Coordinates of C-alpha atoms and ligand atoms in Angstrom, one line a residue:
X1261 CA 129.1 101.7 123.4
X1262 CA 126.6 104.5 121.9
X1263 CA 125.9 104.3 118.5
X1264 CA 124.5 107.1 116.3
X1265 CA 123.2 106.3 112.9
X1266 CA 122.6 109.9 110.8
X1267 CA 120.1 109.5 107.9
X1268 CA 116.8 107.6 109.2
X1269 CA 115.5 106.2 105.6
X1270 CA 115.1 102.3 104.6
X1271 CA 118.7 101.5 105.3
X1272 CA 119.1 103.8 108.6
X1273 CA 115.8 102.8 110.1
X1274 CA 116.0 99.2 109.8
X1275 CA 119.4 98.3 110.7
X1276 CA 119.9 100.2 113.4
X1277 CA 116.6 98.7 114.9
X1278 CA 118.1 95.5 114.3
X1279 CA 121.7 96.4 115.9
X1280 CA 119.1 97.5 118.8
X1281 CA 117.5 94.3 119.0
X1282 CA 120.4 92.3 118.8
X1283 CA 122.6 94.5 120.9
X1284 CA 120.5 95.5 124.1
X1285 CA 123.6 97.0 126.3
X1286 CA 124.4 99.2 123.0
X1287 CA 122.6 102.7 122.9
X1288 CA 121.4 103.4 119.3
X1289 CA 119.9 106.9 118.0
X1290 CA 118.9 107.5 114.8
X1291 CA 119.0 111.0 113.9
X1292 CA 118.0 113.0 110.6
X1293 CA 117.4 116.5 109.9
X1294 CA 114.2 115.3 108.0
X1295 CA 111.3 116.0 111.1
X1296 CA 108.5 114.5 109.8
X1297 CA 110.3 111.7 108.9
X1298 CA 111.6 111.4 112.6
X1299 CA 108.3 112.0 114.1
X1300 CA 106.6 109.4 111.8
X1301 CA 109.4 106.9 113.5
X1302 CA 108.4 107.7 116.7
X1303 CA 104.5 107.4 115.8
X1304 CA 102.6 104.0 115.1
X1305 CA 102.4 104.5 111.5
X1306 CA 107.0 103.9 111.0
X1307 CA 107.9 105.9 107.3
X1308 CA 108.7 102.9 105.4
X1309 CA 106.6 99.5 105.0
X1310 CA 108.8 96.3 105.6
X1311 CA 107.5 93.2 106.6
X1312 CA 108.4 92.7 110.3
X1313 CA 109.5 96.1 111.1
X1314 CA 106.9 97.2 113.5
X1315 CA 107.4 94.5 115.5
X1316 CA 111.7 94.9 115.9
X1317 CA 110.9 98.5 116.5
X1318 CA 108.3 98.2 118.9
X1319 CA 110.6 95.7 121.0
X1320 CA 113.5 98.4 121.1
X1321 CA 111.7 102.0 121.0
X1322 CA 112.0 104.1 123.7
X1323 CA 114.9 101.3 125.2
X1324 CA 117.7 101.1 123.8
X1325 CA 116.1 103.0 120.1
X1326 CA 115.6 106.6 119.6
X1327 CA 115.0 108.8 117.0
X1328 CA 115.8 112.3 117.0
X1329 CA 116.4 115.6 114.7
X1330 CA 119.4 116.5 117.2
X1331 CA 122.2 115.4 114.5
X1332 CA 124.7 117.6 116.7
X1333 CA 123.6 116.2 120.2
X1334 CA 123.5 112.4 118.4
X1335 CA 127.1 112.8 116.9
X1336 CA 128.6 114.2 120.4
X1337 CA 127.4 111.2 122.6
X1338 CA 128.2 108.5 119.9
X1339 CA 131.6 106.4 120.0
X1340 CA 130.8 105.3 116.1
X1341 CA 128.3 107.3 113.9
X1342 CA 127.2 105.1 111.0
X1343 CA 126.3 107.9 108.0
X1344 CA 123.6 106.5 106.1
X1345 CA 122.5 109.4 104.0
X1346 CA 121.0 109.4 100.6
X1347 CA 123.7 109.5 97.7
X1348 CA 121.9 110.1 94.4
X1349 CA 122.7 110.4 90.9
X1350 CA 124.0 114.0 90.8
X1351 CA 121.7 116.2 88.2
X1352 CA 123.6 119.0 87.7
X1353 CA 127.4 120.0 86.9
X1354 CA 130.4 118.3 86.3
X1355 CA 129.1 114.1 86.4
X1356 CA 125.6 115.0 86.0
X1357 CA 123.5 112.1 85.1
X1358 CA 126.1 109.5 86.4
X1359 CA 128.3 110.4 89.3
X1360 CA 127.3 110.3 93.0
X1361 CA 126.1 113.2 94.7
X1362 CA 128.2 113.5 97.5
X1363 CA 126.6 116.7 99.1
X1364 CA 124.7 115.0 102.0
X1365 CA 127.6 113.0 103.0
X1366 CA 130.3 116.1 102.3
X1367 CA 128.2 118.0 105.0
X1368 CA 127.4 115.4 106.9
X1369 CA 131.3 114.8 107.6
X1370 CA 131.6 118.8 108.3
X1371 CA 129.1 118.1 111.0
X1372 CA 131.0 116.2 112.9
X1373 CA 134.1 117.7 112.3
X1374 CA 132.2 120.8 114.2
X1375 CA 130.8 118.9 116.8
X1376 CA 132.8 116.1 118.2
X1377 CA 134.4 116.2 121.3
X1378 CA 136.4 113.2 121.7
X1379 CA 138.0 110.2 119.1
X1380 CA 134.9 108.6 116.8
X1381 CA 134.9 105.8 114.5
X1382 CA 132.3 107.3 111.3
X1383 CA 131.4 104.1 109.6
X1384 CA 129.9 105.1 105.7
X1385 CA 126.6 102.7 105.9
X1386 CA 126.0 104.6 102.5
X1387 CA 127.2 103.4 99.0
X1388 CA 129.6 105.5 97.7
X1389 CA 132.0 106.0 95.2
X1390 CA 135.5 104.6 95.7
X1391 CA 137.9 106.4 97.5
X1392 CA 135.2 108.7 99.1
X1393 CA 136.5 107.8 103.0
X1394 CA 139.4 109.7 101.7
X1395 CA 137.0 112.9 101.3
X1396 CA 135.7 112.1 104.5
X1397 CA 139.0 111.6 106.1
X1398 CA 140.6 115.1 104.7
X1399 CA 137.5 116.7 106.1
X1400 CA 137.4 115.6 109.6
X1401 CA 141.1 116.1 109.9
X1402 CA 140.6 119.3 109.1
X1403 CA 138.4 120.2 112.3
X1404 CA 141.7 121.6 113.7
X1405 CA 141.4 119.9 117.6
X1406 CA 143.3 117.3 117.2
X1407 CA 140.8 114.7 117.4
X1408 CA 141.5 111.3 115.9
X1409 CA 139.0 109.4 113.6
X1410 CA 139.0 106.1 112.0
X1411 CA 136.8 105.5 109.0
X1412 CA 135.5 102.6 108.0
X1413 CA 133.1 100.9 105.2
X1414 CA 130.3 99.3 106.0
X1415 CA 128.2 98.9 102.9
X1416 CA 124.4 97.7 103.3
X1417 CA 123.3 94.8 101.1
X1418 CA 120.0 94.6 102.4
X1419 CA 116.9 94.3 99.5
X1420 CA 113.6 96.1 100.3
X1421 CA 110.6 94.2 101.2
X1422 CA 113.4 91.7 103.1
X1423 CA 115.2 93.8 104.9
X1424 CA 114.5 92.3 108.5
X1425 CA 115.4 89.0 107.2
X1426 CA 118.2 90.2 105.2
X1427 CA 119.4 92.1 108.5
X1428 CA 118.8 89.0 110.5
X1429 CA 120.7 85.8 108.7
X1430 CA 122.8 88.5 106.5
X1431 CA 124.9 86.2 103.5
X1432 CA 127.8 88.3 105.0
X1433 CA 128.5 91.5 106.4
X1434 CA 131.8 93.8 104.9
X1435 CA 133.8 95.9 107.0
X1436 CA 136.6 97.8 105.6
X1437 CA 139.3 99.8 107.1
X1438 CA 143.1 101.1 107.0
X1439 CA 145.6 98.5 107.5
X1440 CA 146.8 100.3 110.4
X1441 CA 147.2 99.0 113.9
X1442 CA 144.3 102.0 114.9
X1443 CA 142.2 100.9 111.6
X1444 CA 142.6 97.1 113.0
X1445 CA 141.5 98.1 116.0
X1446 CA 138.3 100.0 114.9
X1447 CA 137.4 97.5 112.6
X1448 CA 137.5 94.5 115.5
X1449 CA 135.2 97.2 117.4
X1450 CA 132.5 96.9 114.6
X1451 CA 132.9 93.4 114.2
X1452 CA 132.2 93.0 117.9
X1453 CA 128.7 95.1 117.0
X1454 CA 127.8 92.4 114.2
X1455 CA 129.2 89.5 116.2
X1456 CA 126.4 89.4 118.6
X1457 CA 124.3 87.9 116.1
X1458 CA 126.2 87.3 113.1
X1459 CA 128.5 84.1 112.7
X1460 CA 132.3 85.4 112.8
X1461 CA 132.8 83.5 109.8
X1462 CA 130.2 85.4 107.4
X1463 CA 132.0 88.7 108.6
X1464 CA 134.5 89.7 105.9
X1465 CA 137.4 92.6 106.5
X1466 CA 139.2 94.0 103.7
X1467 CA 141.0 97.1 103.0
X1468 CA 139.1 100.3 102.7
X1469 CA 138.5 100.7 99.5
X1470 CA 137.8 97.3 98.1
X1471 CA 134.7 97.2 100.4
X1472 CA 133.9 101.1 99.2
X1473 CA 134.2 98.9 95.5
X1474 CA 132.4 95.8 96.2
X1475 CA 129.1 97.3 97.2
X1476 CA 129.0 99.2 94.0
X1477 CA 130.3 95.8 92.1
X1478 CA 127.4 93.6 94.0
X1479 CA 124.8 95.5 92.6
X1480 CA 126.0 96.0 89.2
X1481 CA 126.1 92.2 89.0
X1482 CA 122.6 91.6 90.0
X1483 CA 121.3 94.1 87.8
X1484 CA 123.1 92.6 85.0
X1485 CA 121.6 89.5 85.7
X1486 CA 118.4 91.2 85.2
X1487 CA 119.3 92.9 81.7
X1488 CA 120.6 89.8 80.5
X1489 CA 117.3 87.4 81.0
X1490 CA 115.5 91.0 80.1
X1491 CA 117.3 90.8 76.6
X1492 CA 117.0 87.3 76.6
X1493 CA 113.0 87.3 76.7
X1494 CA 112.5 89.5 73.7
X1495 CA 114.7 86.7 72.2
X1496 CA 112.0 84.4 73.2
X1497 CA 109.1 86.3 72.5
X1498 CA 110.5 86.4 68.5
X1499 CA 111.3 82.4 68.4
X1500 CA 108.2 81.1 70.9
X1501 CA 110.6 80.2 73.5
X1502 CA 109.4 80.9 77.0
X1503 CA 111.9 83.0 79.0
X1504 CA 110.9 81.1 82.2
X1505 CA 111.5 77.9 80.8
X1506 CA 115.3 79.3 79.5
X1507 CA 115.2 80.8 83.3
X1508 CA 114.9 77.6 84.8
X1509 CA 117.1 75.9 82.5
X1510 CA 119.9 77.4 82.9
X1511 CA 119.3 78.8 86.7
X1512 CA 119.8 74.9 87.1
X1513 CA 123.5 75.1 86.6
X1514 CA 125.2 75.2 89.6
X1515 CA 127.6 77.6 88.0
X1516 CA 124.8 80.0 87.1
X1517 CA 122.2 79.7 90.2
X1518 CA 118.4 80.4 89.9
X1519 CA 118.4 83.6 91.8
X1520 CA 117.7 87.1 89.7
X1521 CA 116.9 85.3 86.4
X1522 CA 113.1 86.8 86.9
X1523 CA 112.4 88.2 83.6
X1524 CA 110.2 91.6 84.1
X1525 CA 109.4 94.8 82.9
X1526 CA 112.8 96.1 84.0
X1527 CA 114.6 96.4 87.3
X1528 CA 113.5 99.7 89.7
X1529 CA 114.1 101.3 92.9
X1530 CA 116.8 103.8 94.1
X1531 CA 120.3 101.8 93.7
X1532 CA 120.8 99.8 90.6
X1533 CA 120.8 102.2 88.2
X1534 CA 122.4 104.8 90.6
X1535 CA 124.8 102.2 91.5
X1536 CA 125.8 101.4 88.2
X1537 CA 125.6 104.9 86.3
X1538 CA 128.2 105.6 89.9
X1539 CA 130.7 102.8 88.2
X1540 CA 130.2 103.8 84.8
X1541 CA 131.5 107.3 86.0
X1542 CA 134.3 106.0 88.3
X1543 CA 135.6 103.9 85.0
X1544 CA 135.4 107.2 82.8
X1545 CA 137.3 109.0 85.3
X1546 CA 139.8 106.5 85.9
X1547 CA 140.7 106.2 81.7
X1548 CA 138.4 103.1 81.1
X1549 CA 136.0 104.2 78.8
X1550 CA 135.7 100.4 77.6
X1551 CA 134.5 99.3 81.1
X1552 CA 132.7 101.9 81.6
X1553 CA 130.6 101.1 77.9
X1554 CA 130.3 97.3 79.6
X1555 CA 128.2 98.6 82.4
X1556 CA 126.4 100.8 80.8
X1557 CA 125.1 98.6 78.6
X1558 CA 123.3 97.2 81.7
X1559 CA 121.4 100.4 82.0
X1560 CA 120.1 101.1 78.2
X1561 CA 118.6 97.3 78.2
X1562 CA 116.9 98.3 81.4
X1563 CA 115.5 101.6 79.8
X1564 CA 114.9 99.8 76.0
X1565 CA 113.1 96.9 78.5
X1566 CA 110.6 99.5 79.9
X1567 CA 109.7 101.3 76.7
X1568 CA 109.2 97.8 75.1
X1569 CA 106.5 96.9 77.4
X1570 CA 104.7 99.8 76.6
X1571 CA 105.0 99.3 73.3
X1572 CA 103.8 95.8 73.4
X1573 CA 100.6 97.2 75.0
X1574 CA 99.9 99.8 72.4
X1575 CA 100.9 97.1 69.9
X1576 CA 98.1 94.5 71.0
X1577 CA 95.3 97.2 71.5
X1578 CA 95.8 97.5 67.6
X1579 CA 98.3 100.4 67.7
X1580 CA 96.5 103.0 69.7
X1581 CA 95.5 103.5 73.3
X1582 CA 94.3 107.2 72.9
X1583 CA 91.4 107.4 75.2
X1584 CA 91.5 103.8 75.9
X1585 CA 91.4 102.9 79.9
X1586 CA 94.6 100.9 80.9
X1587 CA 94.4 99.2 84.4
X1588 CA 98.2 99.2 86.2
X1589 CA 98.4 97.0 88.8
X1590 CA 101.0 97.7 91.2
X1591 CA 103.4 100.7 91.7
X1592 CA 106.1 100.2 94.3
X1593 CA 109.2 99.1 92.8
X1594 CA 108.8 95.7 94.0
X1595 CA 106.4 93.4 96.6
X1596 CA 106.6 94.4 100.3
X1597 CA 107.6 98.0 99.9
X1598 CA 105.6 101.0 100.0
X1599 CA 109.2 103.0 98.2
X1600 CA 108.4 104.0 94.4
X1601 CA 111.8 105.4 93.6
X1602 CA 112.7 104.4 90.1
X1603 CA 109.7 102.2 89.6
X1604 CA 109.2 100.9 86.1
X1605 CA 105.9 101.5 86.9
X1606 CA 106.4 105.4 86.6
X1607 CA 108.1 105.0 83.3
X1608 CA 105.3 102.7 81.8
X1609 CA 102.6 105.4 83.1
X1610 CA 104.4 108.4 81.7
X1611 CA 104.6 106.5 78.2
X1612 CA 100.7 105.2 78.2
X1613 CA 99.8 108.9 79.2
X1614 CA 102.0 110.1 76.5
X1615 CA 99.9 107.9 73.9
X1616 CA 96.7 109.6 75.4
X1617 CA 95.9 106.4 77.3
X1618 CA 93.3 107.1 80.7
X1619 CA 96.0 105.0 83.2
X1620 CA 93.8 103.8 86.5
X1621 CA 96.7 102.8 88.9
X1622 CA 96.2 100.7 92.1
X1623 CA 98.9 99.8 94.7
X1624 CA 98.3 98.3 98.2
X1625 CA 100.6 100.5 99.7
X1626 CA 101.6 103.7 98.0
X1627 CA 99.4 106.1 98.6
X1628 CA 97.3 108.0 96.2
X1629 CA 99.1 111.4 96.2
X1630 CA 102.4 109.8 95.5
X1631 CA 101.2 107.8 92.5
X1632 CA 100.5 110.9 91.1
X1633 CA 103.2 113.1 92.1
X1634 CA 106.0 110.5 91.1
X1635 CA 104.0 109.8 87.4
X1636 CA 102.6 113.9 86.6
X1637 CA 105.5 115.9 88.7
X1638 CA 104.9 118.1 91.7
X1639 CA 101.2 119.7 92.2
X1640 CA 100.6 119.2 88.5
X1641 CA 97.4 117.4 87.6
X1642 CA 96.2 115.3 84.2
X1643 CA 92.5 114.0 83.6
X1644 CA 94.2 110.6 81.8
X1645 CA 95.7 109.5 85.3
X1646 CA 93.6 108.1 88.7
X1647 CA 94.1 106.1 91.5
X1648 CA 91.9 103.5 92.1
X1649 CA 90.7 101.8 95.4
X1650 CA 91.0 98.4 94.6
X1651 CA 92.1 96.8 91.4
X1652 CA 88.6 96.0 90.9
X1653 CA 87.9 99.0 90.5
X1654 CA 91.1 99.4 88.0
X1655 CA 90.0 96.9 85.7
X1656 CA 86.3 97.8 85.2
X1657 CA 85.7 99.0 81.9
X1658 CA 89.8 98.7 81.0
X1659 CA 90.8 97.5 77.7
X1660 CA 94.2 96.0 79.2
X1661 CA 95.6 95.2 82.6
X1662 CA 99.6 95.1 83.2
X1663 CA 100.5 93.9 86.5
X1664 CA 103.8 96.0 87.2
X1665 CA 104.3 95.0 90.5
X1666 CA 103.6 91.1 91.8
X1667 CA 102.1 91.9 95.4
X1668 CA 100.9 88.5 96.7
X1669 CA 97.6 89.8 97.1
X1670 CA 97.1 90.0 93.3
X1671 CA 97.5 86.2 93.2
X1672 CA 94.2 86.5 95.1
X1673 CA 92.2 88.2 92.8
X1674 CA 89.7 86.8 91.1
X1675 CA 90.7 87.2 87.4
X1676 CA 87.5 85.5 85.7
X1677 CA 85.9 88.6 87.6
X1678 CA 88.3 91.1 86.8
X1679 CA 88.7 89.5 83.0
X1680 CA 84.5 89.7 83.0
X1681 CA 84.7 93.9 84.4
X1682 CA 86.8 95.0 81.6
X1683 CA 86.4 96.1 78.1
X1684 CA 86.4 93.6 75.1
X1685 CA 88.6 92.6 73.6
X1686 CA 90.4 92.8 77.1
X1687 CA 94.3 91.7 77.1
X1688 CA 96.3 91.0 80.5
X1689 CA 100.0 91.5 80.7
X1690 CA 102.1 90.5 83.7
X1691 CA 104.7 92.7 83.4
X1692 CA 105.6 91.0 80.5
X1693 CA 103.2 89.1 78.0
X1694 CA 99.8 88.8 77.2
X1695 CA 98.2 86.5 79.3
X1696 CA 95.3 84.2 79.0
X1697 CA 93.0 82.8 81.9
X1698 CA 94.8 79.4 81.5
X1699 CA 98.3 80.8 81.7
X1700 CA 97.1 82.8 84.4
X1701 CA 96.1 80.0 86.5
X1702 CA 99.1 78.2 85.6
X1703 CA 101.3 80.8 87.0
X1704 CA 99.7 81.1 90.6
X1705 CA 96.7 83.4 90.1
X1706 CA 93.3 82.7 91.2
X1707 CA 90.9 82.0 88.2
X1708 CA 87.6 80.9 89.3
X1709 CA 84.9 79.1 87.0
X1710 CA 86.0 78.0 83.9
X1711 CA 88.8 80.1 83.1
X1712 CA 88.1 79.8 79.5
Ligands
NAD811 P1 116.7 107.3 102.4 O1 116.8 108.8 101.4 O2 115.3 106.8 102.4 O3 117.2 108.3 103.7 C1 118.3 109.3 103.7 C2 117.8 109.7 104.9 O4 119.3 110.8 105.1 C3 117.1 111.1 104.4 O5 116.1 110.6 105.6 C4 117.6 112.5 104.6 O6 116.9 113.6 105.4 C5 119.1 112.0 105.6 N1 119.7 113.1 105.6 C6 120.6 113.6 104.4 N2 121.5 114.5 104.4 C7 121.6 114.5 106.2 C8 121.9 115.6 107.1 N3 122.9 116.2 106.3 N4 122.0 115.2 108.2 C9 120.8 114.4 109.1 N5 120.3 113.6 107.7 C10 120.3 113.8 106.9 O7 117.8 106.5 101.6 P2 118.0 105.2 102.2 O8 117.6 104.5 100.8 O9 117.9 105.2 103.1 O10 119.5 104.9 101.3 C11 121.2 105.7 101.9 C12 121.7 104.9 101.4 O11 122.0 103.6 101.7 C13 122.0 105.1 99.8 O12 123.4 105.4 100.1 C14 122.0 103.9 99.2 O13 122.3 103.7 98.1 C15 122.6 103.1 100.4 N6 121.5 102.0 100.2 C16 120.0 101.7 100.3 C17 119.6 100.5 100.3 C18 118.2 100.5 99.9 O14 117.2 99.9 99.9 N7 116.9 101.4 99.9 C19 120.0 99.3 100.4 C20 121.8 99.3 100.7 C21 122.2 100.3 100.4
UGA812 C1 119.1 95.6 95.8 C2 120.3 94.7 96.3 O1 119.4 93.6 95.7 C3 120.4 94.6 97.8 O2 121.3 93.6 97.9 C4 121.2 96.0 97.9 O3 121.4 96.4 98.9 C5 120.2 97.3 96.7 O4 119.8 97.0 96.1 C6 120.7 98.7 97.1 O5 121.9 98.5 97.0 O6 120.2 99.4 97.1 P1 116.4 96.2 96.1 O7 116.3 97.0 94.8 O8 115.4 96.9 97.5 O9 117.7 95.7 96.8 O10 115.4 95.0 95.5 P2 116.0 93.9 94.4 O11 115.3 93.0 94.8 O12 117.3 93.6 94.5 O13 114.7 94.3 93.4 C7 115.5 95.1 92.7 C8 114.8 95.4 91.3 O14 114.9 94.4 90.2 C9 113.4 95.3 91.6 O15 112.7 96.5 90.7 C10 112.7 94.2 91.1 O16 111.6 93.5 90.4 C11 113.6 93.5 90.0 N1 113.9 92.4 89.8 C12 114.6 91.2 90.8 C13 113.5 91.8 88.4 O17 113.0 92.0 87.8 N2 114.1 90.2 88.4 C14 114.8 89.6 89.0 O18 114.8 88.1 88.8 C15 115.1 90.0 90.5

């Protein structure tokens, strides 16, 4: 069996590396039009940072895993073509700011239609609006050569930072297809791929639309939990309740469960906001504005939480941060990834710079250039933004320090020393509240000396 995956990003790269690892008899080719990205996949410095990924790629690359810019060649040779291209929020025209921009999906479908010489199974791996398979089928059917295609939906549920563990041991694999003999046969073929390492009872098959929609709904439910606890964090601050204690108390109810109840600066990442906005757009499109408004509130709460965090810093610093140095620790949208897409740290830094603060940022994995581009825009510069070589440099002379990404290495910093380096009175925020050294120690940070 030969598999080709179009899109060598955060999803295409790791998922295909895992298939190659678990199915040595399958030849897997990952293709992308971004030559620099493909070159990085072929080098010792992979384009994405994911714990455990280097080992998986090292074991398979050059054997049954190949990376290439030859998109057409990859499609032609494959029995199964995965589509893992980006599906960002549309920034122009009808549906701007909400609908998914499907131009990359459409362009891939046209390329497949143009260069396929025999029947193929096309697998939607990208997150897309429900009914996208219909568009893909239409474009493929117009190829004029009478080639039979089956379109399946196989959304990806991995989270960045834990992608390898999620792929090795997924809660479930979801495969949607047409309930026809040809559709069932295509689904069975894809089940056969995952069944090499995923127990059959964790492989769910559904109709196409259920599978497409389930992906959006899964992300909406996860993000909703974060917005729910973040909304409660504001009430906790007003009343003296502790949001971690409340989260623990409610999470012990097995009907609620403990996961995704960590109050934060707000959720980030390339998908939660984009997928909820996509869901909102779909609801409006199908004439159910009440449902659209319900889900939109999850994103509005997240925006408010991010603004509220900056406002908290400004308030603590006597209502002005102008010309004060603020250290920001962590810039990736979560720990163990170099991905900064929609990172809450971006909004926080922009808001602080708008208040004329001098922001000094440190992140263990995000390059300085990327940080500057994300905060200021391409080719822009500002004397108010600097990137520090380490956390101690960022903290030196700072009036406040905000931990915006919970990298494990920050827990090993000596906060007594950090505190000593800062301008007094110094304020340390953990992405939510002001913490003194005692509280920092209580929540697992290292504080040498007396901790006073
Ligand atoms: P990404 O931007 O990292 O990668 C997409 C890649 O597709 C890019 O390298 C781009 O060059 C390539 N591409 C686009 N059009 C192409 C074309 N016509 N031909 C060849 N290559 C093309 O995106 P990602 O984070 O991997 O996400 C991909 C999809 O998976 C999105 O729909 C996303 O919502 C979904 N998803 C992402 C995650 C995640 O953790 N990032 C998890 C689950 C699902
Ligand atoms: C999320 C989902 O968890 C994946 O299942 C899904 O496949 C993926 O989106 C996607 O479709 O792209 P990801 O965004 O990589 O994965 O990471 P998460 O662990 O979900 O974290 C997202 C954001 O929420 C981060 O900014 C994180 O800090 C924040 N978060 C998470 C909280 O603020 N509190 C929590 O309790 C959990």
